[in-house]
Coordinates of C-alpha atoms in Angstrom, one line a residue:
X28 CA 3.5 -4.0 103.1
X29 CA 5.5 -6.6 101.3
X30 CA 4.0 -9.7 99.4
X31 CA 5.7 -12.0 101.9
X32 CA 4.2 -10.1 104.7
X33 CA 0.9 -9.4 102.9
X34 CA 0.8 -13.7 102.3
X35 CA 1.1 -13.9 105.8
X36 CA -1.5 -11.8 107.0
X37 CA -4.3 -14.0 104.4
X38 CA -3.0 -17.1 105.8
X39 CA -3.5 -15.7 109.6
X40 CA -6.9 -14.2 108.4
X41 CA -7.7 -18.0 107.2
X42 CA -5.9 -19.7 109.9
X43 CA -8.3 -17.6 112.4
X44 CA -10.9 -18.4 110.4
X45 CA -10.4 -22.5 110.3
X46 CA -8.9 -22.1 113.4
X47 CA -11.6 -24.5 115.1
X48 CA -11.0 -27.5 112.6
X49 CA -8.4 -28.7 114.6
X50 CA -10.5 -29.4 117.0
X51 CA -11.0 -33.6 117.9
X52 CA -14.7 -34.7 117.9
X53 CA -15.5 -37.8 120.1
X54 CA -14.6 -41.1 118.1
X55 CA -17.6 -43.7 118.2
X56 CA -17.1 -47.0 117.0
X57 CA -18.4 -48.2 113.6
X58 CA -19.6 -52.0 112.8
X59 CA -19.9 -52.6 109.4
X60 CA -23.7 -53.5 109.4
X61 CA -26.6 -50.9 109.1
X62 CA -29.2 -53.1 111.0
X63 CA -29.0 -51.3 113.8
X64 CA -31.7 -49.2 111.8
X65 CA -34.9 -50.3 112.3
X66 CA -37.0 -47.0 111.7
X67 CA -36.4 -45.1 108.5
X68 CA -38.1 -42.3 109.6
X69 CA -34.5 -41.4 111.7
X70 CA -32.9 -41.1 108.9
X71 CA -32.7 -37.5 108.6
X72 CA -30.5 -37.8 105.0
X73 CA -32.1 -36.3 101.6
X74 CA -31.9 -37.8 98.3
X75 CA -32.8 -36.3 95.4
X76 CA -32.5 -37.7 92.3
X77 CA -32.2 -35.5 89.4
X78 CA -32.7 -35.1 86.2
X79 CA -31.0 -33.7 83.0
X80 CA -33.1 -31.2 81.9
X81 CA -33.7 -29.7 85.5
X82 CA -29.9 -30.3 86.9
X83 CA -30.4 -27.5 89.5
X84 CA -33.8 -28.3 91.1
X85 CA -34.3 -31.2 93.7
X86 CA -37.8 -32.5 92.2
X87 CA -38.0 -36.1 93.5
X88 CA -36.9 -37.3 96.2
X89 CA -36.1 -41.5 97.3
X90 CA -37.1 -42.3 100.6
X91 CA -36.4 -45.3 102.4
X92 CA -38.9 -47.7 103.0
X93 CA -41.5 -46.2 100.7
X94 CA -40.8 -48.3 97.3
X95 CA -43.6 -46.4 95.6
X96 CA -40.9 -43.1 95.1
X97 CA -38.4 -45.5 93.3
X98 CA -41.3 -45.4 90.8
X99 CA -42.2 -42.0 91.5
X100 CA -38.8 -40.7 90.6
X101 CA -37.8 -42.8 87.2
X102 CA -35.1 -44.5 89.3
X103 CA -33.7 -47.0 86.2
X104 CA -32.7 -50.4 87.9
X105 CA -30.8 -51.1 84.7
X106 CA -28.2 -48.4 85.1
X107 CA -25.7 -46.9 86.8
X108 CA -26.4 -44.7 89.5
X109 CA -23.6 -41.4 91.2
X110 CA -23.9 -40.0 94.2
X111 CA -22.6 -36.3 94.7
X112 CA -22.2 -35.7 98.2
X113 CA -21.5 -32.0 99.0
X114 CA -19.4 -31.1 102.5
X115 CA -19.5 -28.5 105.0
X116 CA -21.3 -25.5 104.0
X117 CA -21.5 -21.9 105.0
X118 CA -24.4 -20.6 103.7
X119 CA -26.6 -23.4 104.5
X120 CA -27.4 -24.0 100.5
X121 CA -25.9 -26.5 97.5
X122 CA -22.8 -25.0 95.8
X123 CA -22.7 -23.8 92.2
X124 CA -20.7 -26.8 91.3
X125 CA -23.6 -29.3 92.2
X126 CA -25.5 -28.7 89.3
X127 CA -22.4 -28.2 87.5
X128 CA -21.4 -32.0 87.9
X129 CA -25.2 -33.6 87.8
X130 CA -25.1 -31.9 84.4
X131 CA -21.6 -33.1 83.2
X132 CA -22.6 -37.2 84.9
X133 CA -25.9 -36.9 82.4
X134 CA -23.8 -35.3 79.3
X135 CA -21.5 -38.3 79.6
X136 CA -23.7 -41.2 80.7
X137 CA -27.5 -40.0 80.0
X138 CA -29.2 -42.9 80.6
X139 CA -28.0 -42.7 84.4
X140 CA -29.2 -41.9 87.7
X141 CA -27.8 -39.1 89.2
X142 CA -29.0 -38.3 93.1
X143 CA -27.6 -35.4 95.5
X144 CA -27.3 -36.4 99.1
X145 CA -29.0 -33.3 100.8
X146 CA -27.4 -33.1 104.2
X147 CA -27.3 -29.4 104.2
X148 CA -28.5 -29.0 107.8
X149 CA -25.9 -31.0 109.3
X150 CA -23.4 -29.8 107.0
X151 CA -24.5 -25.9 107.8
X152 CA -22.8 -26.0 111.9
X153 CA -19.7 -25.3 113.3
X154 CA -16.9 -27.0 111.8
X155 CA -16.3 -29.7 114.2
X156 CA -19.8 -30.4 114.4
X157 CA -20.5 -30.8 110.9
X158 CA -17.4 -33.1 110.9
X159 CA -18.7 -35.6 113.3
X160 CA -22.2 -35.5 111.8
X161 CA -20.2 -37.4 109.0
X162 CA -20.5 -40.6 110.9
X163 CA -24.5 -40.4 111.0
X164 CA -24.7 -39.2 107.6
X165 CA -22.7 -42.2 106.1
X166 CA -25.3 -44.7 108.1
X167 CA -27.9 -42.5 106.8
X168 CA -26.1 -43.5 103.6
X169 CA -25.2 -47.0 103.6
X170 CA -28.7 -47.9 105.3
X171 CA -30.2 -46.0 101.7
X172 CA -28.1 -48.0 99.4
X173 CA -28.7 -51.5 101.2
X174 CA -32.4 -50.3 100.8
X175 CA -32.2 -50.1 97.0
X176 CA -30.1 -53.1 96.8
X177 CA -32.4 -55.5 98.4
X178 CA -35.6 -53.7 97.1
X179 CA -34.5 -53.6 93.4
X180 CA -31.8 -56.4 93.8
X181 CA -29.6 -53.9 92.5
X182 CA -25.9 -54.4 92.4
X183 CA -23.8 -52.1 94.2
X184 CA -20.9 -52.7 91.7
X185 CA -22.9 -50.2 89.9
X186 CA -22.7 -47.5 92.3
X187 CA -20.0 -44.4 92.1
X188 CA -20.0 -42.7 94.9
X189 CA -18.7 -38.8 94.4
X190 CA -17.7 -36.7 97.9
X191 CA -16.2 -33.3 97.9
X192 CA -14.8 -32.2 101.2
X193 CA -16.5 -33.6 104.0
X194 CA -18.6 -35.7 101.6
X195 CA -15.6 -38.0 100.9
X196 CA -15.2 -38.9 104.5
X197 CA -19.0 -39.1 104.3
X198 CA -18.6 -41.3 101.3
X199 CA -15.7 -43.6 102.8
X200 CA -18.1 -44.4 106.1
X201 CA -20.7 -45.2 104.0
X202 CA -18.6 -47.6 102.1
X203 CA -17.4 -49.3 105.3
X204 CA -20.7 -49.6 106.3
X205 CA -22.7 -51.4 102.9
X206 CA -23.7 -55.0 103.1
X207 CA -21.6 -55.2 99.4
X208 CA -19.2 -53.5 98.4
X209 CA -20.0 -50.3 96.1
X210 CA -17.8 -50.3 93.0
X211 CA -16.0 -47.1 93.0
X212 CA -15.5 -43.8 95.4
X213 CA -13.8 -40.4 94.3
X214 CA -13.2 -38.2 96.7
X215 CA -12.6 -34.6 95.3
X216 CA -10.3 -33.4 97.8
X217 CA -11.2 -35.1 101.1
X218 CA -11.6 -32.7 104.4
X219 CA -7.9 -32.7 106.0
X220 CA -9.2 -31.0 109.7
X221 CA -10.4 -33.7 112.3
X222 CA -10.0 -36.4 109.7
X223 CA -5.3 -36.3 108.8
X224 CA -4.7 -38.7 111.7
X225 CA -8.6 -40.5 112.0
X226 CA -8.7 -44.4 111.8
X227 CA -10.3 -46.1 108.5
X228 CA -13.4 -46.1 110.0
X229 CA -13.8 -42.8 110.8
X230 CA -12.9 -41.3 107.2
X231 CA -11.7 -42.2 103.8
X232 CA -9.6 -45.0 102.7
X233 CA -8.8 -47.7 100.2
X234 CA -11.3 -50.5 101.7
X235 CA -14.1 -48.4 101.4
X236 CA -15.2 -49.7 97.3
X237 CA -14.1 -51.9 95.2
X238 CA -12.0 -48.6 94.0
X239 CA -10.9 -45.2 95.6
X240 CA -9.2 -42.8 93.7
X241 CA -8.7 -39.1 95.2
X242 CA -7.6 -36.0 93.8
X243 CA -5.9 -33.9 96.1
X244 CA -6.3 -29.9 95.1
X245 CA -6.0 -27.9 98.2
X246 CA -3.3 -29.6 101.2
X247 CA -1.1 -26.8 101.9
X248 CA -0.6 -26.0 105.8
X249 CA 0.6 -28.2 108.2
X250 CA -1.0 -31.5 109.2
X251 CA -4.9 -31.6 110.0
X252 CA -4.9 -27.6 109.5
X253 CA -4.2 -28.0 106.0
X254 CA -7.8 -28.0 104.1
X255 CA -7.6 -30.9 102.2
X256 CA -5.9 -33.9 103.3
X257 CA -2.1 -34.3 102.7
X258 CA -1.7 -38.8 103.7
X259 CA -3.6 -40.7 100.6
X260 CA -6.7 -42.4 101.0
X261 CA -7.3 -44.2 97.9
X262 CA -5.9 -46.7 95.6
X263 CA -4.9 -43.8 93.3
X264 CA -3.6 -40.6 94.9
X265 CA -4.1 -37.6 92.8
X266 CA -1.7 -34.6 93.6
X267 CA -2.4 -31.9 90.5
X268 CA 0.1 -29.1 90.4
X269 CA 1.3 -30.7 93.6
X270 CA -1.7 -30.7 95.5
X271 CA -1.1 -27.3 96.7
X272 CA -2.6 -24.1 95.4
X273 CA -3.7 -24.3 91.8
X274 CA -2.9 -22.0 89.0
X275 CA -5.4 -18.9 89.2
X276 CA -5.9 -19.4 93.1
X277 CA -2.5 -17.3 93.9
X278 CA -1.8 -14.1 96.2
X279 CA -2.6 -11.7 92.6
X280 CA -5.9 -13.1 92.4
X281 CA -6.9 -12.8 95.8
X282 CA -5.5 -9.1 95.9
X283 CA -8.3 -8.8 93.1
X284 CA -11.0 -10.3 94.9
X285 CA -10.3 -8.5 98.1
X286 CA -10.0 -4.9 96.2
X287 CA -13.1 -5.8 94.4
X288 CA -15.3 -7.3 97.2
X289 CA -13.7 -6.8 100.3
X290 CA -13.0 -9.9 102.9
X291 CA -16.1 -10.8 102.8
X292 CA -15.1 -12.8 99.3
X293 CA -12.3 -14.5 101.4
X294 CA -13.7 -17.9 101.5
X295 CA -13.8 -17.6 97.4
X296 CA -10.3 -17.5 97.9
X297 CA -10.0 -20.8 99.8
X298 CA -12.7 -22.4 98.3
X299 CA -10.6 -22.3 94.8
X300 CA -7.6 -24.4 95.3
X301 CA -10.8 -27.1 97.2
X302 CA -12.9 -26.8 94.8
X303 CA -10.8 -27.4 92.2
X304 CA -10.9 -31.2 92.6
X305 CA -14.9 -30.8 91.4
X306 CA -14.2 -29.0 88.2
X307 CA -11.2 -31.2 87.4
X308 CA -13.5 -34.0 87.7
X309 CA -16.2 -32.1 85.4
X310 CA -13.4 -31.4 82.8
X311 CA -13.1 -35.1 82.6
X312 CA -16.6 -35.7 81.8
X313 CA -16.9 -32.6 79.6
X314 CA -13.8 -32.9 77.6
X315 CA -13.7 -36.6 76.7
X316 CA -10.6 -36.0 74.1
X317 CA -8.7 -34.1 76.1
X318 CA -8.0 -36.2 79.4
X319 CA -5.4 -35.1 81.6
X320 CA -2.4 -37.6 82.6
X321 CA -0.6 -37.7 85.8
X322 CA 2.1 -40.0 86.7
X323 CA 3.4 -41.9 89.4
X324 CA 6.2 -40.3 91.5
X325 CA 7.7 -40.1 95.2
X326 CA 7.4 -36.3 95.0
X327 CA 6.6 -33.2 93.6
X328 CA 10.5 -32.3 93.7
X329 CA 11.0 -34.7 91.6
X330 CA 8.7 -34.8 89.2
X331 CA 9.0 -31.0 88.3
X332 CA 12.3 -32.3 87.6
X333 CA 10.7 -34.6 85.3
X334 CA 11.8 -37.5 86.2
X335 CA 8.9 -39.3 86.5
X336 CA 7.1 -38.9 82.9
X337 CA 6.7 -43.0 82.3
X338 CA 3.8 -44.9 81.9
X339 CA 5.3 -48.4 82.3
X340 CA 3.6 -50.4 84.7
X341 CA 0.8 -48.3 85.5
X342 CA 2.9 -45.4 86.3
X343 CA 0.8 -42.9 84.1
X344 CA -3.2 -42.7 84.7
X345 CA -6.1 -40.8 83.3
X346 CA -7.2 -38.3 85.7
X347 CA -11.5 -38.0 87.0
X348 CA -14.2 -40.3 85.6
X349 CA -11.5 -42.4 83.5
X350 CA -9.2 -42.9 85.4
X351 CA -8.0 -46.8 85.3
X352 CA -8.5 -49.0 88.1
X353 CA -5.8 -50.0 89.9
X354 CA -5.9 -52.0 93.2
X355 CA -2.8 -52.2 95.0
X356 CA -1.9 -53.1 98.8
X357 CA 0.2 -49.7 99.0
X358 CA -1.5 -46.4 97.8
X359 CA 0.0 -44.4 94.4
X360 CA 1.0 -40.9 94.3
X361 CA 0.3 -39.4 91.1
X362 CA 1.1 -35.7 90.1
X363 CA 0.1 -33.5 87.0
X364 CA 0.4 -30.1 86.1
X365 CA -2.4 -28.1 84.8
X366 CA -3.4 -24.8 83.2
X367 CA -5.7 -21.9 85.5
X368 CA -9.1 -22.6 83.0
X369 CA -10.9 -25.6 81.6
X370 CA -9.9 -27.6 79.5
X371 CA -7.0 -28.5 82.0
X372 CA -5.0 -30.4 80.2
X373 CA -1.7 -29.6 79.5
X374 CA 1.5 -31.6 77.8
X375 CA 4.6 -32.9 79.6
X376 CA 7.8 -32.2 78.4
X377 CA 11.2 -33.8 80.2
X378 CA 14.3 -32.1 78.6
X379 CA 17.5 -32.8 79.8
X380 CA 21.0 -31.2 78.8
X381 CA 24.7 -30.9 79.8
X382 CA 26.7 -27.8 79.9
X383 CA 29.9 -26.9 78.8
X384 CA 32.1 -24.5 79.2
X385 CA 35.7 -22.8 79.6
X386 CA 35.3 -21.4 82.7
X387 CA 33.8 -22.9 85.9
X388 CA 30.6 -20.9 86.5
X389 CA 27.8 -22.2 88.3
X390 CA 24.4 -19.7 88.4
X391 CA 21.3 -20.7 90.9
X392 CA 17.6 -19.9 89.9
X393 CA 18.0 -18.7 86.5
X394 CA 15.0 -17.5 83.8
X395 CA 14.9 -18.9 80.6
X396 CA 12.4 -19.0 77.5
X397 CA 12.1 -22.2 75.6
X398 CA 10.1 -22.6 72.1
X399 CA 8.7 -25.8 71.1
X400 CA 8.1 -26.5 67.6
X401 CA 6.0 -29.5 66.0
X402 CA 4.5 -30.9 63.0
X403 CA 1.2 -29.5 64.3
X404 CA 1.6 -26.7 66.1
X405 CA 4.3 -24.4 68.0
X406 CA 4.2 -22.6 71.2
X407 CA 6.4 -19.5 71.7
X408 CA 8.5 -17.8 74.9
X409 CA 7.0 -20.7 77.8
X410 CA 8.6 -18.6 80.8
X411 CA 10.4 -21.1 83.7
X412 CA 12.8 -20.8 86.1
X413 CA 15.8 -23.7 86.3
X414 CA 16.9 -24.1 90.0
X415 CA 20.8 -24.4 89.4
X416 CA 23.3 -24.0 86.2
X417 CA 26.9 -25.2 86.5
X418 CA 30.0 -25.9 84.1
X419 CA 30.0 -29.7 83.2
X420 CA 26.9 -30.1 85.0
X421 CA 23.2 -31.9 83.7
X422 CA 20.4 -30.9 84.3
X423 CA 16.8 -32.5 83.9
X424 CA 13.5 -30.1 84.2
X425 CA 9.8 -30.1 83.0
X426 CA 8.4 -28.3 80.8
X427 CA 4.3 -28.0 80.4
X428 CA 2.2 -26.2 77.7
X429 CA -1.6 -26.1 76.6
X430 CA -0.9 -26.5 72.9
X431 CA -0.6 -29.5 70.9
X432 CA 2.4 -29.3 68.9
X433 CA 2.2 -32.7 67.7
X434 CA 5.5 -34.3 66.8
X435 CA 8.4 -32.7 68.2
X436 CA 10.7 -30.9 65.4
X437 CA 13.0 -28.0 66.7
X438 CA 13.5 -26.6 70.4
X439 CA 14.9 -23.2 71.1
X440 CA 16.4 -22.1 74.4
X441 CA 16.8 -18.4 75.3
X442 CA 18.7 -17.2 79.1
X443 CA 17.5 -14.2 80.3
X444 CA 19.0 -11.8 82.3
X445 CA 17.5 -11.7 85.8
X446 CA 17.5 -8.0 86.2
X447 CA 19.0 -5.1 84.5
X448 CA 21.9 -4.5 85.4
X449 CA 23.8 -7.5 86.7
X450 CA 27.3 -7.1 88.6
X451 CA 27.8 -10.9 87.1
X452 CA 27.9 -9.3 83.4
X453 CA 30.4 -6.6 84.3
X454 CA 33.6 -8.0 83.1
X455 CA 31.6 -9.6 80.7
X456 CA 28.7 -11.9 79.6
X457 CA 28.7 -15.2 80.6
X458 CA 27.2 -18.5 78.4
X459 CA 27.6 -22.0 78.4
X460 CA 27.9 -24.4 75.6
X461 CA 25.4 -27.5 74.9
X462 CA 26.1 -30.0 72.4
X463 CA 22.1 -31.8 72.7
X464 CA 19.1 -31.9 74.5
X465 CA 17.4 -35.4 75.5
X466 CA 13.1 -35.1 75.2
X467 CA 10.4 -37.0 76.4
X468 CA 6.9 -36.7 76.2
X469 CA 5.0 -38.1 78.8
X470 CA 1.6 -38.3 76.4
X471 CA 3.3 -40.3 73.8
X472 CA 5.9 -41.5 75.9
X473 CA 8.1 -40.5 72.6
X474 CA 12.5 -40.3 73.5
X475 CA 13.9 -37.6 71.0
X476 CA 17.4 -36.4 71.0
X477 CA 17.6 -32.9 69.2
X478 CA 21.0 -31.6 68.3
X479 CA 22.7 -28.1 67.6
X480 CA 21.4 -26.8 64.3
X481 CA 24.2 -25.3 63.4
X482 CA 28.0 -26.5 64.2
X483 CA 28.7 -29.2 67.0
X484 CA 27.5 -26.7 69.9
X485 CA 24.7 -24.1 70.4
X486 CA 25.9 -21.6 72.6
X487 CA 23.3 -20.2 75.6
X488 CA 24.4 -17.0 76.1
X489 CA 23.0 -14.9 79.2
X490 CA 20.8 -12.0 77.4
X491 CA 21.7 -13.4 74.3
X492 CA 19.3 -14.7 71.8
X493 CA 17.7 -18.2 71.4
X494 CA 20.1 -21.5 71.3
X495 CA 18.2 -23.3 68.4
X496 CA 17.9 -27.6 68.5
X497 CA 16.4 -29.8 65.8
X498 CA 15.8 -33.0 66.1
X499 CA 18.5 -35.4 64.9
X500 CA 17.8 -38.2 62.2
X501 CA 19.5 -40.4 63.6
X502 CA 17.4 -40.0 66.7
X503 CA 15.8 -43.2 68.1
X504 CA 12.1 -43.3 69.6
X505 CA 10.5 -46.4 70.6
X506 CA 7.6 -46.7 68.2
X507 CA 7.0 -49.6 69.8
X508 CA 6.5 -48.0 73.3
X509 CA 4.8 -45.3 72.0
X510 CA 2.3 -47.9 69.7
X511 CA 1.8 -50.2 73.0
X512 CA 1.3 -46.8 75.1
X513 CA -1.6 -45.5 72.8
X514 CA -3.1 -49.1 72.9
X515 CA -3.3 -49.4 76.8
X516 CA -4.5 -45.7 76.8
X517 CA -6.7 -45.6 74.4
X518 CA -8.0 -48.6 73.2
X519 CA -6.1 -48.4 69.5
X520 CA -3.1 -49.0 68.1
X521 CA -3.2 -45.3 67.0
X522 CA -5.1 -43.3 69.8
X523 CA -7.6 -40.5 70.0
X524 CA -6.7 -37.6 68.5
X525 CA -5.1 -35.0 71.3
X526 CA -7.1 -31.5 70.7

């Protein structure tokens, strides 16, 4: 069986699987008031607040309409409080990655309040059932955070509500429904099934808090089959690697899983691309001086071209907890790449070059190795595939790595042969000429222009070795940009230092 045929069989195994999500529940109308509730005891919704040293354990739990557990519980009226909502389950218990985020909210802000919102029964039915149950759950919600707000006269603007999955949409109704406004609402990859094509009401969007952001880690599929929602939802629409599967969630991974475990592992295998938005979010919190960027752009073909590495006029943002709020009437797509393990972060690289050449030739999906070298660092042999090369043709692509080089010194470019033996190479090897190469770097925002190190042209020869480029002194980068960029970033004229 072939890997194309192989794919196809997980995706109808899954498809079967998820097959019931597309399934419409029964839309009920929403007003934005919770005083329909006059008897607490219906609310059916747990909330446990938690504490740092015991992350994993639900000790103390708030109830509505009994004050005395506010006391009970070392609720603190003075701070901040984060809500983790969890989404559909199939065991009918919390996820790993619960603790996993109560502990990473108290690492980063320890004087905080930090409650799970148990809705594990509801959560632990058939798909579409669960789904609906959304709507009672955000009531159940919205009724507990008016509670606290009128019995602590707490703000709301010091609420951040967190929903994973089903818990987004779960978050978003309960955001509808508040008296005030809550201040802020991630939604760590928002349910796509039952919830692509629902009304504002009935799931997540932008009026929900004061500010929505979303990071979008699993949408591959077509509409309202595809796990996590493809439309945005928020005023800042996160898309990493695309929004598709994520790096270390691919076919050779789950060929591991199932030869070590069976099918029964298979909903690891979808879970990982999901629940990817949680631990992106927990890198955030964890790795304060290494935040991820992503950038605004109109799509993912274009910015693995990249084309879209600027971070004038809010185009760039910090990705999870500090990410920068930005209110606009028309959501943002933003995209990033990242590496398979935490720390995410990775650095953008735009290079863009022109060949030359004698002879018209023109290759499609060609290997190459490039080598960045820097005052800091150097990273060796980064493996990428460029879609098209042609005689008196320019090309622009994006290159990523893990490793902080620092500043930009000396680029080399080596073509590879893509098999062999190539018919192509028979009457002889074929190479172009290039004369520079034009970098950005989308963490500084930095422009370098690196020329030939040796003669007016490097010469890229297929199967030949490396085209070496070193930076040019008379090359010109906008220190003022790049001082203005680390300012709005960062809070200084010179930045945090980039680990």
């Amino acid at each position: 069986m072939g890997k194309e045929s192989l794919l196809l069989f997980l995706w109808i195994y899954v498809a079967k699987t998820w097959a019931s999500l597309a399934i419409s529940t029964e839309a009920t109308s929403l007003s934005n008031t919770t005083d329909w509730v006059v008897d607490y005891s219906n609310i059916q919704t747990k909330f446990s607040l938690r504490t740092a040293d015991e992350p994993e354990d639900d000790l103390c739990y708030l109830v509505p309409g009994q004050p005395e557990t506010i006391s009970q519980c070392n609720f603190n009226p003075n701070e901040q409080t984060f809500l983790v909502i969890h989404g559909w389950t199939v065991t009918g218990m919390f996820e790993s990655w619960v603790s996993k985020l109560v502990y990473a909210l108290y690492k980063r802000e320890p004087a905080s309040n930090v409650i799970v919102v148990d809705w594990l029964h509801r959560a632990h039915q058939h798909y579409p059932t669960s789904a609906a149950y959304t709507r009672l759950v955000g009531q159940d919600l919205a009724h507990f955070l008016n509670w606290i707000e009128a019995e602590l006269d707490y703000p709301l603007e010091r609420s951040h509500l967190l929903g994973y999955s089903l818990g987004a949409h779960v978050a978003g109704i309960a955001g509808y429904l508040t008296k005030k406004k809550v201040n802020r609402i991630t939604g760590l990859d928002p349910a796509g099934p039952n919830f692509e094509y629902a009304d504002e009401q009935s799931s997540l969007s932008p009026d929900d808090a004061e500010f929505v952001d979303v990071l979008h880690t699993n949408t591959r599929g077509s509409p309202d089959l595809s796990i996590g929602i493809k439309r945005p939802v928020g005023h800042v629409d996160i898309y990493p690697n695309g929004g598709s599967f994520q790096p270390g969630c691919d076919l050779h991974k789950a060929m591991y899983m199932i030869a070590a475990a069976g099918f029964k592992e298979m909903d690891q295998l979808v879970k990982c691309s999901h629940e990817r938005s949680v631990h992106l979010f927990i890198d955030s919190l964890l790795n304060e001086h290494k935040q991820s960027l992503a950038f605004r752009c109109g799509a993912k073909e274009t910015f693995d071209r990249g084309l879209c590495l600027s971070c004038r006029k809010n185009r760039c943002n910090k990705v999870g907890y500090e990410v920068k709020k930005v209110r606009s009437r028309r959501s943002s797509r933003m995209y990033l790449k990242t590496r398979e393990i935490m720390p995410y972060k990775v650095f953008h690289y735009q290079i863009k070059l022109h060949f030359f050449s004698q002879k018209n030739i023109s290759f499609t999906v060609q290997p190459v190795q490039v080598s960045l070298h820097g005052t800091q660092n150097e990273t060796e042999n980064i493996a990428l595939v460029l879609p098209a090369m042609s005689t008196n043709k320019t090309i622009s692509f994006l290159l990523t790595t893990d490793v902080n080089i620092g500043e930009l010194l000396m680029v080399k470019m080596k073509w590879e042969k893509d098999s062999y033996f190539s018919w192509s190479d028979w009457w002889g090897s074929s190479s172009f000429m290039i004369r520079k190469l034009r970098v950005k770097a989308g963490e500084t925002q930095a422009k370098v222009e690196f020329h030939a190190q040796n003669g007016d042209f490097a010469e890229l020869k297929r199967g030949g070795d490396f085209a070496t480029f070193v930076r040019s002194k008379e090359s010109h980068v906008s220190k003022r940009h790049a001082r203005e960029h680390r300012r709005r970033m960062y809070a200084s004229p010179w930045g945090k230092k980039m680990d």
